[in-house]
Amino acid sequence: MRTIDLRGRELSPADMLAAVPRAAQARAEALDTAARIVEDVRVRGEAALREQAEQFDRVTDHEVRVPAEHIAEALASLEPAVRAALEEAIVRVRRGSEAQVPTARTTEIGPGARILQRWQPVHRVGVYIPGGKAVYPSSVIMNVVPAQVAGVEQIALASPPQADQGGRIHPTILAAAALLGVTEVYAMGGAGAIGAFAYGVPSLRLDPVDVVSGPGNNYVASAKRAVAGVVGTDSEAGATEILVVADADADPRLIAADLVSQAEHDEQASAVLVTDAGELADQVATEVERMAALTRHSERVAAALNGPQSAIVLVDDRAMATAFSNAYAPEHLELHLVDADDAAAAFTSAGAVFVGDQTPVSLGDYMAGSNHVLPTGGQARYAPGLGSYTFLRPQQVISYDRAALAAVRAGVVALAETEVLPAHGEAIEARFSA
């Protein structure tokens, strides 16, 4: 991992953003490619999806719309220990998601004047589950459960066809879908799947959705940007990121383990340590090198850790570490600090904050009850992670009686005249004419 030394420098917010390690070129290239793939699916539908499956997944002549028997077979063959873990994760994520649904609230503006604020679920959702370098049944839970809690009526799921599974989706993903009662499943991957959800594919009886959600690589994230405005999307959850903020009392072994754990997702994964303790930084670098060489996906991990998106960042003090973290706005933020509980309030920009060295990101990936579909690429400065609210639309229901309307009659007419929209005022006066 490279080192970025920011000590002894006065950095403006713009300078801090410029110092953040990012693989910007990879994202720019992904956006152009993803847009072309999405447009191909919009124009040519199933034919484009099949060509993409052959090119990217090495699969031909597969069943794009997954038959019900494939889903049933996958559930029947699921290992009991894995089933038990998935069922427990479902319970925990459901409990966490239920707290994200606002209650309806009526506000009395005045006598006879009421506004009801209610939250309406969208009708139809498409969830995307990655399936390239790893298998993510946990992502099935993280996407489907919040949508169900929100009250979504139709949920369709897509995941790439697997060459080593005869063109089928990985059976563990299918089994997780079965546990949640999802029956509309498609073997299609990447940016093409996002395009298919957005525009529909008549030959597959795939209707367009209202919202697309789910994590993926930079191409999947870029495809969401390409369809924005056609459908709603969650945040662009692209290649994963972890930022660890640590002080001199932190355990370098635990920090290294957590950096390596996220680097194994993808060669584009970002792993960053920010610290004001030079000795700790050296110890973490040594531990990372040792652990990266021993882990199963060592080549993938090495590529991620040695990429421009990963670094050890040296800062002067806690204030500078906090400012850097808030500028970076990581997907996952771990606080390895002696006062982590108290310090957490200052770290305002992150997809999810993991407080203390006994709360690793791996916990959030599976069993914390929080959601692991989170904004990447700095979007945590303004965008939330996935939750039940992703699938809800706030809606105002206004109710005035005649007396309440009469009370504001003159004001509406006056403002309408000021804005040179006289028919607005006339619409009010019509209710009081003979």
Tab-separated table of C-alpha atoms in Angstrom:
chain	number	residue	atom	x	y	z
A	1	MET	CA	0.000	0.000	0.000
A	2	ARG	CA	1.242	3.468	-0.819
A	3	THR	CA	1.525	6.196	1.816
A	4	ILE	CA	0.016	9.671	1.533
A	5	ASP	CA	1.602	12.051	4.044
A	6	LEU	CA	-0.601	15.055	4.784
A	7	ARG	CA	1.193	16.079	7.954
A	8	GLY	CA	2.208	19.698	8.356
A	9	ARG	CA	-0.101	20.929	5.605
A	10	GLU	CA	-2.965	23.415	5.770
A	11	LEU	CA	-5.659	21.863	3.597
A	12	SER	CA	-8.825	23.551	2.393
A	13	PRO	CA	-11.913	21.390	1.815
A	14	ALA	CA	-11.031	21.337	-1.897
A	15	ASP	CA	-7.455	20.292	-1.101
A	16	MET	CA	-8.765	17.523	1.138
A	17	LEU	CA	-11.015	16.204	-1.611
A	18	ALA	CA	-8.103	16.272	-4.051
A	19	ALA	CA	-5.998	14.232	-1.628
A	20	VAL	CA	-8.590	11.444	-1.403
A	21	PRO	CA	-7.382	8.268	-3.155
A	22	ARG	CA	-9.780	7.361	-5.941
A	23	ALA	CA	-9.648	5.310	-9.131
A	24	ALA	CA	-11.384	8.100	-11.057
A	25	GLN	CA	-10.390	6.945	-14.530
A	26	ALA	CA	-11.921	3.517	-13.979
A	27	ARG	CA	-15.261	5.122	-13.063
A	28	ALA	CA	-15.201	7.432	-16.095
A	29	GLU	CA	-14.554	4.543	-18.474
A	30	ALA	CA	-17.242	2.446	-16.780
A	31	LEU	CA	-19.895	5.119	-17.311
A	32	ASP	CA	-19.326	5.241	-21.074
A	33	THR	CA	-19.347	1.451	-21.419
A	34	ALA	CA	-22.375	0.964	-19.169
A	35	ALA	CA	-24.414	3.538	-21.081
A	36	ARG	CA	-23.779	1.691	-24.365
A	37	ILE	CA	-24.740	-1.662	-22.817
A	38	VAL	CA	-27.955	-0.243	-21.364
A	39	GLU	CA	-28.926	1.325	-24.684
A	40	ASP	CA	-28.304	-1.977	-26.474
A	41	VAL	CA	-30.716	-3.731	-24.109
A	42	ARG	CA	-33.297	-0.980	-24.543
A	43	VAL	CA	-33.183	-1.380	-28.332
A	44	ARG	CA	-32.657	-5.129	-28.778
A	45	GLY	CA	-33.926	-6.641	-25.542
A	46	GLU	CA	-33.319	-10.354	-25.020
A	47	ALA	CA	-30.948	-10.671	-27.972
A	48	ALA	CA	-28.628	-8.095	-26.398
A	49	LEU	CA	-28.803	-9.821	-23.008
A	50	ARG	CA	-27.828	-13.156	-24.553
A	51	GLU	CA	-24.890	-11.639	-26.420
A	52	GLN	CA	-23.728	-9.980	-23.211
A	53	ALA	CA	-24.016	-13.276	-21.321
A	54	GLU	CA	-21.812	-14.947	-23.912
A	55	GLN	CA	-19.263	-12.111	-23.862
A	56	PHE	CA	-19.035	-11.455	-20.127
A	57	ASP	CA	-20.226	-14.706	-18.491
A	58	ARG	CA	-19.212	-17.305	-21.115
A	59	VAL	CA	-22.781	-18.638	-21.145
A	60	THR	CA	-25.011	-19.456	-24.123
A	61	ASP	CA	-28.509	-20.881	-24.610
A	62	HIS	CA	-29.421	-20.493	-20.941
A	63	GLU	CA	-32.880	-19.845	-19.532
A	64	VAL	CA	-32.863	-16.130	-18.807
A	65	ARG	CA	-36.144	-16.252	-16.884
A	66	VAL	CA	-35.451	-18.805	-14.176
A	67	PRO	CA	-37.979	-21.679	-13.997
A	68	ALA	CA	-39.690	-22.258	-10.652
A	69	GLU	CA	-38.204	-25.743	-10.408
A	70	HIS	CA	-34.660	-24.351	-10.445
A	71	ILE	CA	-35.505	-22.187	-7.435
A	72	ALA	CA	-37.109	-25.104	-5.600
A	73	GLU	CA	-34.134	-27.375	-6.328
A	74	ALA	CA	-31.728	-24.769	-4.982
A	75	LEU	CA	-33.613	-24.458	-1.709
A	76	ALA	CA	-33.832	-28.232	-1.299
A	77	SER	CA	-30.066	-28.600	-1.731
A	78	LEU	CA	-29.101	-25.728	0.593
A	79	GLU	CA	-26.745	-26.758	3.394
A	80	PRO	CA	-28.534	-26.655	6.777
A	81	ALA	CA	-25.858	-24.451	8.384
A	82	VAL	CA	-26.093	-21.927	5.545
A	83	ARG	CA	-29.895	-21.990	5.679
A	84	ALA	CA	-29.848	-21.331	9.413
A	85	ALA	CA	-27.442	-18.410	8.950
A	86	LEU	CA	-29.565	-16.910	6.171
A	87	GLU	CA	-32.740	-17.266	8.222
A	88	GLU	CA	-31.118	-15.533	11.195
A	89	ALA	CA	-29.841	-12.730	8.944
A	90	ILE	CA	-33.354	-12.295	7.534
A	91	VAL	CA	-34.758	-11.864	11.051
A	92	ARG	CA	-32.109	-9.310	11.989
A	93	VAL	CA	-32.315	-7.260	8.796
A	94	ARG	CA	-36.115	-7.272	8.968
A	95	ARG	CA	-35.967	-5.909	12.495
A	96	GLY	CA	-33.495	-3.204	11.481
A	97	SER	CA	-35.535	-2.288	8.394
A	98	GLU	CA	-38.799	-1.918	10.299
A	99	ALA	CA	-37.310	1.068	12.132
A	100	GLN	CA	-36.891	2.843	8.774
A	101	VAL	CA	-40.588	3.123	7.918
A	102	PRO	CA	-42.003	6.479	9.045
A	103	THR	CA	-45.472	6.613	10.520
A	104	ALA	CA	-48.173	8.680	8.857
A	105	ARG	CA	-48.684	12.061	10.494
A	106	THR	CA	-51.495	14.591	10.238
A	107	THR	CA	-50.703	18.271	10.820
A	108	GLU	CA	-53.483	20.724	11.688
A	109	ILE	CA	-52.544	23.888	9.812
A	110	GLY	CA	-55.641	25.631	11.152
A	111	PRO	CA	-59.345	24.961	11.810
A	112	GLY	CA	-60.582	22.730	8.987
A	113	ALA	CA	-57.129	22.672	7.339
A	114	ARG	CA	-55.149	19.447	7.461
A	115	ILE	CA	-52.130	17.899	5.750
A	116	LEU	CA	-51.549	14.171	5.989
A	117	GLN	CA	-47.950	13.110	5.396
A	118	ARG	CA	-47.955	9.472	4.328
A	119	TRP	CA	-45.363	7.134	2.823
A	120	GLN	CA	-46.407	5.118	-0.207
A	121	PRO	CA	-44.402	2.100	-1.414
A	122	VAL	CA	-43.540	1.849	-5.073
A	123	HIS	CA	-45.357	-0.941	-6.891
A	124	ARG	CA	-42.503	-2.839	-8.509
A	125	VAL	CA	-38.793	-3.204	-7.707
A	126	GLY	CA	-35.863	-4.857	-9.488
A	127	VAL	CA	-33.007	-5.986	-7.257
A	128	TYR	CA	-29.583	-6.815	-8.627
A	129	ILE	CA	-27.335	-9.385	-6.954
A	130	PRO	CA	-23.690	-9.577	-8.096
A	131	GLY	CA	-22.271	-12.936	-9.028
A	132	GLY	CA	-18.868	-12.503	-10.594
A	133	LYS	CA	-15.919	-13.045	-8.266
A	134	ALA	CA	-18.015	-14.058	-5.252
A	135	VAL	CA	-21.468	-15.313	-4.283
A	136	TYR	CA	-23.722	-12.888	-2.412
A	137	PRO	CA	-26.846	-14.492	-0.925
A	138	SER	CA	-26.521	-11.869	1.810
A	139	SER	CA	-27.250	-9.197	-0.796
A	140	VAL	CA	-30.522	-10.947	-1.602
A	141	ILE	CA	-31.555	-10.375	2.007
A	142	MET	CA	-30.269	-6.794	2.098
A	143	ASN	CA	-32.334	-5.829	-0.966
A	144	VAL	CA	-35.476	-7.912	-0.675
A	145	VAL	CA	-36.231	-7.554	3.037
A	146	PRO	CA	-36.357	-3.711	3.095
A	147	ALA	CA	-38.584	-3.737	0.002
A	148	GLN	CA	-40.929	-6.225	1.657
A	149	VAL	CA	-41.005	-4.206	4.870
A	150	ALA	CA	-41.843	-1.092	2.832
A	151	GLY	CA	-44.831	-2.914	1.326
A	152	VAL	CA	-43.622	-3.382	-2.261
A	153	GLU	CA	-46.008	-5.724	-4.088
A	154	GLN	CA	-43.738	-7.020	-6.874
A	155	ILE	CA	-40.049	-7.847	-6.489
A	156	ALA	CA	-37.969	-9.162	-9.404
A	157	LEU	CA	-34.401	-10.363	-8.923
A	158	ALA	CA	-31.485	-10.620	-11.341
A	159	SER	CA	-28.045	-12.172	-10.990
A	160	PRO	CA	-25.486	-13.246	-13.596
A	161	PRO	CA	-25.655	-16.739	-15.120
A	162	GLN	CA	-22.719	-18.893	-14.051
A	163	ALA	CA	-20.690	-20.914	-16.563
A	164	ASP	CA	-19.811	-23.503	-13.902
A	165	GLN	CA	-23.512	-23.914	-13.076
A	166	GLY	CA	-24.587	-24.662	-16.633
A	167	GLY	CA	-25.868	-21.134	-17.175
A	168	ARG	CA	-27.928	-21.056	-14.007
A	169	ILE	CA	-27.692	-18.483	-11.247
A	170	HIS	CA	-25.637	-19.710	-8.308
A	171	PRO	CA	-27.902	-22.035	-6.279
A	172	THR	CA	-27.237	-20.277	-2.968
A	173	ILE	CA	-28.587	-17.024	-4.414
A	174	LEU	CA	-31.634	-18.865	-5.732
A	175	ALA	CA	-32.136	-20.512	-2.336
A	176	ALA	CA	-32.010	-17.148	-0.575
A	177	ALA	CA	-34.634	-15.851	-3.008
A	178	ALA	CA	-36.785	-18.883	-2.225
A	179	LEU	CA	-36.519	-18.278	1.527
A	180	LEU	CA	-37.912	-14.790	0.933
A	181	GLY	CA	-40.676	-15.885	-1.426
A	182	VAL	CA	-39.212	-14.239	-4.537
A	183	THR	CA	-40.351	-16.172	-7.619
A	184	GLU	CA	-39.571	-13.751	-10.474
A	185	VAL	CA	-35.863	-14.290	-11.115
A	186	TYR	CA	-33.677	-13.604	-14.166
A	187	ALA	CA	-30.237	-14.952	-15.068
A	188	MET	CA	-28.737	-11.731	-16.383
A	189	GLY	CA	-25.850	-9.674	-15.144
A	190	GLY	CA	-24.044	-6.386	-15.052
A	191	ALA	CA	-25.149	-3.175	-16.713
A	192	GLY	CA	-27.427	-5.136	-19.039
A	193	ALA	CA	-29.548	-6.333	-16.119
A	194	ILE	CA	-30.010	-2.754	-14.932
A	195	GLY	CA	-31.112	-1.747	-18.418
A	196	ALA	CA	-33.531	-4.675	-18.605
A	197	PHE	CA	-35.152	-3.666	-15.319
A	198	ALA	CA	-35.457	-0.053	-16.431
A	199	TYR	CA	-36.952	-0.662	-19.885
A	200	GLY	CA	-38.448	-4.131	-19.625
A	201	VAL	CA	-37.974	-7.098	-21.963
A	202	PRO	CA	-41.309	-8.208	-23.499
A	203	SER	CA	-40.032	-11.572	-24.754
A	204	LEU	CA	-39.108	-12.505	-21.175
A	205	ARG	CA	-42.369	-11.144	-19.743
A	206	LEU	CA	-40.177	-8.732	-17.780
A	207	ASP	CA	-42.082	-5.524	-17.100
A	208	PRO	CA	-40.233	-2.290	-16.288
A	209	VAL	CA	-39.741	-1.602	-12.595
A	210	ASP	CA	-40.173	1.572	-10.579
A	211	VAL	CA	-36.929	1.315	-8.589
A	212	VAL	CA	-33.668	-0.567	-9.206
A	213	SER	CA	-31.482	-1.447	-6.231
A	214	GLY	CA	-28.461	-3.548	-5.421
A	215	PRO	CA	-24.678	-3.453	-5.308
A	216	GLY	CA	-22.211	-4.308	-8.040
A	217	ASN	CA	-19.002	-3.209	-9.682
A	218	ASN	CA	-18.397	0.196	-11.250
A	219	TYR	CA	-20.272	-0.858	-14.406
A	220	VAL	CA	-23.407	-1.673	-12.437
A	221	ALA	CA	-23.141	1.606	-10.525
A	222	SER	CA	-22.658	3.500	-13.785
A	223	ALA	CA	-25.637	1.747	-15.369
A	224	LYS	CA	-27.821	3.118	-12.568
A	225	ARG	CA	-26.653	6.594	-13.513
A	226	ALA	CA	-27.520	5.853	-17.142
A	227	VAL	CA	-31.131	4.937	-16.277
A	228	ALA	CA	-31.683	7.655	-13.685
A	229	GLY	CA	-34.807	9.561	-14.607
A	230	VAL	CA	-36.310	6.489	-16.255
A	231	VAL	CA	-36.529	4.624	-12.952
A	232	GLY	CA	-35.601	5.398	-9.385
A	233	THR	CA	-32.328	3.973	-8.117
A	234	ASP	CA	-30.663	3.493	-4.786
A	235	SER	CA	-27.222	4.993	-4.296
A	236	GLU	CA	-24.543	3.910	-6.764
A	237	ALA	CA	-23.101	1.079	-4.723
A	238	GLY	CA	-20.022	0.319	-6.809
A	239	ALA	CA	-16.681	-1.235	-5.915
A	240	THR	CA	-16.411	-1.514	-2.147
A	241	GLU	CA	-14.556	0.898	0.146
A	242	ILE	CA	-13.284	0.730	3.698
A	243	LEU	CA	-11.746	3.611	5.617
A	244	VAL	CA	-10.232	2.897	9.031
A	245	VAL	CA	-9.494	5.798	11.369
A	246	ALA	CA	-7.127	4.664	14.102
A	247	ASP	CA	-5.081	6.075	16.956
A	248	ALA	CA	-1.869	4.874	18.570
A	249	ASP	CA	-3.694	2.417	20.844
A	250	ALA	CA	-5.294	0.493	17.978
A	251	ASP	CA	-4.430	-3.124	17.197
A	252	PRO	CA	-2.554	-3.243	13.842
A	253	ARG	CA	-3.467	-6.892	13.337
A	254	LEU	CA	-7.222	-6.202	13.465
A	255	ILE	CA	-6.910	-3.186	11.179
A	256	ALA	CA	-4.914	-5.198	8.641
A	257	ALA	CA	-7.443	-8.036	8.765
A	258	ASP	CA	-10.283	-5.634	8.025
A	259	LEU	CA	-8.456	-3.918	5.166
A	260	VAL	CA	-7.668	-7.286	3.564
A	261	SER	CA	-11.230	-8.519	4.095
A	262	GLN	CA	-12.662	-5.741	1.943
A	263	ALA	CA	-9.856	-5.899	-0.626
A	264	GLU	CA	-10.838	-9.482	-1.450
A	265	HIS	CA	-14.121	-8.290	-3.017
A	266	ASP	CA	-12.610	-6.906	-6.198
A	267	GLU	CA	-9.424	-5.538	-7.758
A	268	GLN	CA	-11.135	-2.125	-7.718
A	269	ALA	CA	-11.859	-2.266	-3.978
A	270	SER	CA	-10.552	0.630	-1.878
A	271	ALA	CA	-8.785	0.057	1.447
A	272	VAL	CA	-7.603	3.149	3.331
A	273	LEU	CA	-6.132	3.731	6.786
A	274	VAL	CA	-6.010	7.222	8.281
A	275	THR	CA	-3.923	7.722	11.399
A	276	ASP	CA	-1.806	10.248	13.266
A	277	ALA	CA	0.363	7.437	14.671
A	278	GLY	CA	3.351	6.789	12.420
A	279	GLU	CA	4.438	3.653	14.263
A	280	LEU	CA	0.958	2.146	13.944
A	281	ALA	CA	0.999	2.898	10.214
A	282	ASP	CA	4.243	0.973	9.789
A	283	GLN	CA	2.894	-1.961	11.795
A	284	VAL	CA	-0.318	-2.086	9.761
A	285	ALA	CA	1.665	-2.009	6.498
A	286	THR	CA	3.703	-4.986	7.670
A	287	GLU	CA	0.618	-6.922	8.788
A	288	VAL	CA	-1.237	-6.172	5.559
A	289	GLU	CA	1.631	-7.493	3.475
A	290	ARG	CA	1.802	-10.661	5.558
A	291	MET	CA	-1.960	-11.338	5.554
A	292	ALA	CA	-2.432	-10.472	1.895
A	293	ALA	CA	0.127	-13.094	0.890
A	294	LEU	CA	-1.635	-15.795	2.935
A	295	THR	CA	-5.271	-15.202	2.043
A	296	ARG	CA	-7.034	-17.346	-0.581
A	297	HIS	CA	-7.601	-14.504	-3.040
A	298	SER	CA	-4.110	-13.085	-2.644
A	299	GLU	CA	-3.735	-11.864	-6.235
A	300	ARG	CA	-7.044	-9.998	-6.146
A	301	VAL	CA	-6.219	-8.520	-2.737
A	302	ALA	CA	-2.763	-7.404	-3.883
A	303	ALA	CA	-4.231	-5.688	-6.935
A	304	ALA	CA	-6.730	-3.786	-4.790
A	305	LEU	CA	-4.212	-2.794	-2.115
A	306	ASN	CA	-1.637	-1.625	-4.653
A	307	GLY	CA	-4.132	0.309	-6.772
A	308	PRO	CA	-4.457	4.106	-6.700
A	309	GLN	CA	-7.645	3.785	-4.652
A	310	SER	CA	-5.884	2.324	-1.585
A	311	ALA	CA	-3.436	4.030	0.780
A	312	ILE	CA	-2.202	4.677	4.289
A	313	VAL	CA	-2.822	8.345	5.023
A	314	LEU	CA	-0.768	10.116	7.711
A	315	VAL	CA	-2.345	13.147	9.391
A	316	ASP	CA	-1.366	15.529	12.176
A	317	ASP	CA	-4.164	14.873	14.651
A	318	ARG	CA	-7.729	13.670	15.240
A	319	ALA	CA	-9.254	16.817	13.775
A	320	MET	CA	-7.413	16.285	10.509
A	321	ALA	CA	-8.368	12.608	10.475
A	322	THR	CA	-12.006	13.555	10.945
A	323	ALA	CA	-11.871	16.153	8.184
A	324	PHE	CA	-10.257	13.664	5.804
A	325	SER	CA	-12.858	10.999	6.578
A	326	ASN	CA	-15.749	13.398	6.026
A	327	ALA	CA	-14.217	14.506	2.721
A	328	TYR	CA	-13.673	10.910	1.611
A	329	ALA	CA	-17.218	9.889	2.682
A	330	PRO	CA	-16.459	6.164	2.631
A	331	GLU	CA	-18.900	3.344	2.105
A	332	HIS	CA	-17.683	1.693	5.328
A	333	LEU	CA	-16.008	3.625	8.140
A	334	GLU	CA	-14.349	1.831	11.057
A	335	LEU	CA	-13.317	3.772	14.164
A	336	HIS	CA	-10.425	2.087	15.993
A	337	LEU	CA	-10.197	4.801	18.628
A	338	VAL	CA	-9.989	4.659	22.418
A	339	ASP	CA	-13.004	6.964	22.612
A	340	ALA	CA	-14.813	5.573	19.571
A	341	ASP	CA	-18.315	5.847	21.072
A	342	ASP	CA	-17.904	9.557	21.810
A	343	ALA	CA	-15.927	10.282	18.641
A	344	ALA	CA	-18.508	8.776	16.281
A	345	ALA	CA	-20.727	11.879	16.314
A	346	ALA	CA	-18.052	13.924	14.501
A	347	PHE	CA	-17.833	11.493	11.580
A	348	THR	CA	-20.845	12.680	9.625
A	349	SER	CA	-20.226	11.374	6.093
A	350	ALA	CA	-20.171	7.591	5.705
A	351	GLY	CA	-22.479	4.923	4.377
A	352	ALA	CA	-22.228	3.067	7.681
A	353	VAL	CA	-20.084	3.677	10.774
A	354	PHE	CA	-18.612	0.721	12.662
A	355	VAL	CA	-17.721	1.823	16.186
A	356	GLY	CA	-14.854	0.144	18.037
A	357	ASP	CA	-12.538	-2.699	17.121
A	358	GLN	CA	-15.156	-5.363	17.915
A	359	THR	CA	-17.515	-4.083	15.203
A	360	PRO	CA	-15.859	-5.020	11.884
A	361	VAL	CA	-17.355	-4.393	8.471
A	362	SER	CA	-17.715	-8.173	8.023
A	363	LEU	CA	-20.343	-8.088	10.760
A	364	GLY	CA	-22.315	-5.503	8.808
A	365	ASP	CA	-21.995	-7.584	5.655
A	366	TYR	CA	-23.983	-10.400	7.210
A	367	MET	CA	-25.427	-10.319	10.702
A	368	ALA	CA	-25.446	-6.827	12.248
A	369	GLY	CA	-29.029	-6.153	11.168
A	370	SER	CA	-27.886	-3.056	9.273
A	371	ASN	CA	-27.889	-2.938	5.475
A	372	HIS	CA	-24.704	-3.538	3.494
A	373	VAL	CA	-25.832	-1.872	0.259
A	374	LEU	CA	-24.175	1.517	0.746
A	375	PRO	CA	-23.091	4.550	-1.312
A	376	THR	CA	-19.565	4.546	-2.742
A	377	GLY	CA	-17.365	7.036	-4.574
A	378	GLY	CA	-17.974	9.845	-2.075
A	379	GLN	CA	-21.762	9.767	-2.440
A	380	ALA	CA	-22.174	9.270	1.308
A	381	ARG	CA	-21.760	13.053	1.564
A	382	TYR	CA	-25.328	13.374	0.253
A	383	ALA	CA	-26.852	9.909	-0.277
A	384	PRO	CA	-28.021	7.224	2.168
A	385	GLY	CA	-27.512	3.496	2.078
A	386	LEU	CA	-30.295	1.126	1.097
A	387	GLY	CA	-33.242	0.886	3.461
A	388	SER	CA	-36.992	0.543	3.493
A	389	TYR	CA	-37.161	4.283	2.780
A	390	THR	CA	-35.540	3.598	-0.618
A	391	PHE	CA	-38.816	2.058	-1.745
A	392	LEU	CA	-41.134	4.649	-0.170
A	393	ARG	CA	-42.411	7.948	-1.559
A	394	PRO	CA	-43.461	10.686	0.838
A	395	GLN	CA	-46.843	11.971	-0.234
A	396	GLN	CA	-48.860	14.940	1.049
A	397	VAL	CA	-52.652	14.660	1.247
A	398	ILE	CA	-54.231	18.105	1.702
A	399	SER	CA	-57.751	18.636	3.015
A	400	TYR	CA	-59.398	22.081	3.520
A	401	ASP	CA	-63.060	22.772	4.241
A	402	ARG	CA	-64.862	25.880	2.959
A	403	ALA	CA	-64.169	27.954	6.053
A	404	ALA	CA	-60.467	27.072	5.996
A	405	LEU	CA	-60.225	28.033	2.331
A	406	ALA	CA	-62.031	31.307	3.027
A	407	ALA	CA	-59.443	32.131	5.696
A	408	VAL	CA	-56.621	32.158	3.120
A	409	ARG	CA	-58.688	33.337	0.136
A	410	ALA	CA	-57.327	36.850	0.022
A	411	GLY	CA	-53.731	35.707	0.489
A	412	VAL	CA	-53.848	33.236	-2.381
A	413	VAL	CA	-55.382	35.829	-4.702
A	414	ALA	CA	-52.774	38.425	-3.736
A	415	LEU	CA	-49.857	36.079	-4.389
A	416	ALA	CA	-51.375	34.910	-7.675
A	417	GLU	CA	-51.643	38.513	-8.860
A	418	THR	CA	-48.049	39.197	-7.808
A	419	GLU	CA	-46.836	36.230	-9.855
A	420	VAL	CA	-49.031	37.309	-12.802
A	421	LEU	CA	-50.992	34.095	-12.663
A	422	PRO	CA	-54.508	35.483	-12.355
A	423	ALA	CA	-56.256	32.201	-13.169
A	424	HIS	CA	-54.829	30.788	-9.950
A	425	GLY	CA	-56.714	33.416	-7.999
A	426	GLU	CA	-59.800	32.980	-10.148
A	427	ALA	CA	-59.873	29.278	-9.267
A	428	ILE	CA	-60.205	30.319	-5.618
A	429	GLU	CA	-62.829	32.999	-6.284
A	430	ALA	CA	-64.916	30.529	-8.315
A	431	ARG	CA	-65.679	28.686	-5.096
A	432	PHE	CA	-67.219	31.784	-3.556
A	433	SER	CA	-69.189	33.100	-6.539
A	434	ALA	CA	-72.938	32.647	-6.802
